[in-house]
């Protein structure tokens, strides 16, 4: 592979490997309190000069009402979404997670190329963090871009345990005047643990278990978009439509939006009133700029885009939830014009990009993989809708609501060129996510010679579609591969890629 290859996964591995003994010295262990972490990481440790965590995420149970209805939440530092974590490429990620809940937790750093034991998947890569315990997560940051973090324990992601994770590039190729992180989420005014029993007809249905029968936003091309949970509302940076997030900017300014779909089960179609969007990154990785009027973003994906504010005014940022009749909104305005959100349904004229058009995502550098023995996995995304069962090749991973939990690992070896061919035989869209690696997302199934295939960590597979990706097995461990719809995951729609020792 030449130096223009998929820089991230390759570099990540080398350094992660080198950093292993160091990070092992004080990471991934459950400790009684933060005091002990600091003293243990004390004078005898090698570089990092800084041994104190650069951020502490304190997780608590509270009651909050983002949609006006009191709901039990699991939040980070009392905030919804959790605080933004921001680092510069080349720094060390040093974050202490304190569990002040009455149940266990873990935090996963979505899209980060981490050593396996920093990955935050309970039972798979670490013991759950018990109530009153803390875990120190530390690893080198050799990538840049827009990422996020979320709980990987139970359904805590739905009750608020998530937030943005931004790594600023050492050599930023784009220039802009300001930056805005836009974190989208879906919100339930009831316990998420009661949803799957409703879908399975075990308990009486509430309105949130009944999808709308008309007026729902389709996937572009008027393709109907099926949903399981009909959320009473959606949030943009934690704010509902009634009290929207606003951004003040100057006329003529170029703004970089870092759009994060931090929802548990929602795809959004996003547009800024009266403005063209220029997409520059997908899942944290650069793509050749592509222009459009609106962007479709699947669960767990990220898209960065640039916008130049054309004139003075107040412009609504719409994020319509596909399959629902509802949206989240924000407002971008100039100082001379008061912020005013339009709650009208956007009509989304013009070109839809992002996940509506994977074919237009092109990596700025060749992403072809180095030679290696090719290992191919054919994976059927399957489901039994009326029983609410979601599987990969007919097997269910042990999760809260899976019927048996006997999924076999997908065995790979260091250096393998791993090809995954997914076929979706269900009526739903599945956002499939691989931990610990970027993959080359083929823009046409079977086109393994696609030199400029974009690097991503999450790939949407629509109803009846086939989607292929490949990655180099260069980061040993046990890596989760799953549907990022939290309810599909909780039903067992997951597997593990396991490196042979
Ligand atoms: Cu966002 Cu298993 O991950
Ligand atoms: Cu799914």
Tab-separated table of N, CA, C and O and ligand atoms in Angstrom, residues 108-111 119 121 148-152 157 300 433-435 457-458 480-484 489, ligand 1:
chain	number	residue	atom	x	y	z
A	108	UNK	N	-18.864	3.558	24.569
A	108	UNK	CA	-18.183	3.201	23.320
A	108	UNK	C	-17.885	4.475	22.535
A	108	UNK	O	-18.709	5.391	22.491
A	109	UNK	N	-16.717	4.538	21.927
A	109	UNK	CA	-16.261	5.718	21.177
A	109	UNK	C	-16.464	5.396	19.701
A	109	UNK	O	-15.598	4.786	19.075
A	110	UNK	N	-17.600	5.781	19.170
A	110	UNK	CA	-18.019	5.308	17.855
A	110	UNK	C	-17.135	5.848	16.734
A	110	UNK	O	-17.027	7.048	16.535
A	111	UNK	N	-16.534	4.916	15.984
A	111	UNK	CA	-15.698	5.276	14.837
A	111	UNK	C	-14.231	5.420	15.173
A	111	UNK	O	-13.408	5.615	14.282
A	119	UNK	N	-12.687	-0.316	23.777
A	119	UNK	CA	-13.809	-0.173	22.866
A	119	UNK	C	-15.167	-0.039	23.549
A	119	UNK	O	-16.137	0.373	22.929
A	121	UNK	N	-17.440	-2.222	24.894
A	121	UNK	CA	-18.597	-3.112	24.698
A	121	UNK	C	-18.660	-4.094	25.860
A	121	UNK	O	-17.755	-4.905	26.035
A	148	UNK	N	-18.747	10.198	17.664
A	148	UNK	CA	-19.607	10.395	18.823
A	148	UNK	C	-19.378	9.277	19.818
A	148	UNK	O	-18.654	8.317	19.513
A	149	UNK	N	-19.922	9.435	20.999
A	149	UNK	CA	-19.812	8.374	21.995
A	149	UNK	C	-21.212	8.041	22.490
A	149	UNK	O	-22.113	8.872	22.439
A	150	UNK	N	-21.357	6.810	22.936
A	150	UNK	CA	-22.662	6.416	23.471
A	150	UNK	C	-22.499	5.194	24.355
A	150	UNK	O	-21.533	4.446	24.231
A	151	UNK	N	-23.454	5.014	25.220
A	151	UNK	CA	-23.474	3.812	26.053
A	151	UNK	C	-23.665	2.603	25.155
A	151	UNK	O	-24.352	2.672	24.127
A	152	UNK	N	-23.034	1.498	25.541
A	152	UNK	CA	-23.299	0.240	24.824
A	152	UNK	C	-23.947	-0.744	25.785
A	152	UNK	O	-23.903	-1.946	25.578
A	157	UNK	N	-28.545	4.258	25.663
A	157	UNK	CA	-28.340	5.223	24.581
A	157	UNK	C	-29.648	5.988	24.322
A	157	UNK	O	-29.631	7.174	23.997
A	300	UNK	N	-26.371	6.726	13.388
A	300	UNK	CA	-24.948	6.587	13.734
A	300	UNK	C	-23.987	7.158	12.690
A	300	UNK	O	-22.801	7.230	12.926
A	433	UNK	N	-22.861	-1.326	11.440
A	433	UNK	CA	-21.647	-0.674	11.965
A	433	UNK	C	-20.598	-1.690	12.387
A	433	UNK	O	-20.919	-2.664	13.056
A	434	UNK	N	-19.356	-1.418	12.004
A	434	UNK	CA	-18.224	-2.249	12.419
A	434	UNK	C	-17.343	-1.461	13.373
A	434	UNK	O	-16.986	-0.316	13.094
A	435	UNK	N	-16.993	-2.077	14.484
A	435	UNK	CA	-16.108	-1.430	15.463
A	435	UNK	C	-14.631	-1.586	15.075
A	435	UNK	O	-14.250	-2.589	14.463
A	457	UNK	N	-17.612	3.824	8.609
A	457	UNK	CA	-17.715	2.825	9.675
A	457	UNK	C	-19.147	2.323	9.819
A	457	UNK	O	-19.416	1.417	10.593
A	458	UNK	N	-20.065	2.941	9.077
A	458	UNK	CA	-21.481	2.560	9.148
A	458	UNK	C	-22.014	2.552	7.716
A	458	UNK	O	-21.754	3.491	6.967
A	480	UNK	N	-17.184	-5.814	17.591
A	480	UNK	CA	-18.617	-5.903	17.380
A	480	UNK	C	-18.978	-5.437	15.967
A	480	UNK	O	-18.384	-4.493	15.434
A	481	UNK	N	-19.929	-6.119	15.382
A	481	UNK	CA	-20.475	-5.755	14.072
A	481	UNK	C	-21.977	-5.906	14.218
A	481	UNK	O	-22.452	-6.998	14.510
A	482	UNK	N	-22.706	-4.792	14.057
A	482	UNK	CA	-24.133	-4.892	14.377
A	482	UNK	C	-24.962	-3.832	13.680
A	482	UNK	O	-24.446	-2.849	13.159
A	483	UNK	N	-26.257	-4.065	13.700
A	483	UNK	CA	-27.192	-3.047	13.240
A	483	UNK	C	-27.259	-1.979	14.320
A	483	UNK	O	-27.396	-2.299	15.502
A	484	UNK	N	-27.154	-0.709	13.919
A	484	UNK	CA	-27.133	0.380	14.900
A	484	UNK	C	-28.527	0.881	15.250
A	484	UNK	O	-28.679	1.862	15.956
A	489	UNK	N	-30.571	-4.196	17.464
A	489	UNK	CA	-29.418	-4.727	18.207
A	489	UNK	C	-29.879	-5.465	19.461
A	489	UNK	O	-29.432	-6.577	19.743
B	1	LIG	CU1	-22.023	3.197	17.770
B	1	LIG	CU2	-21.554	-0.724	18.617
B	1	LIG	O1	-21.746	1.262	18.182
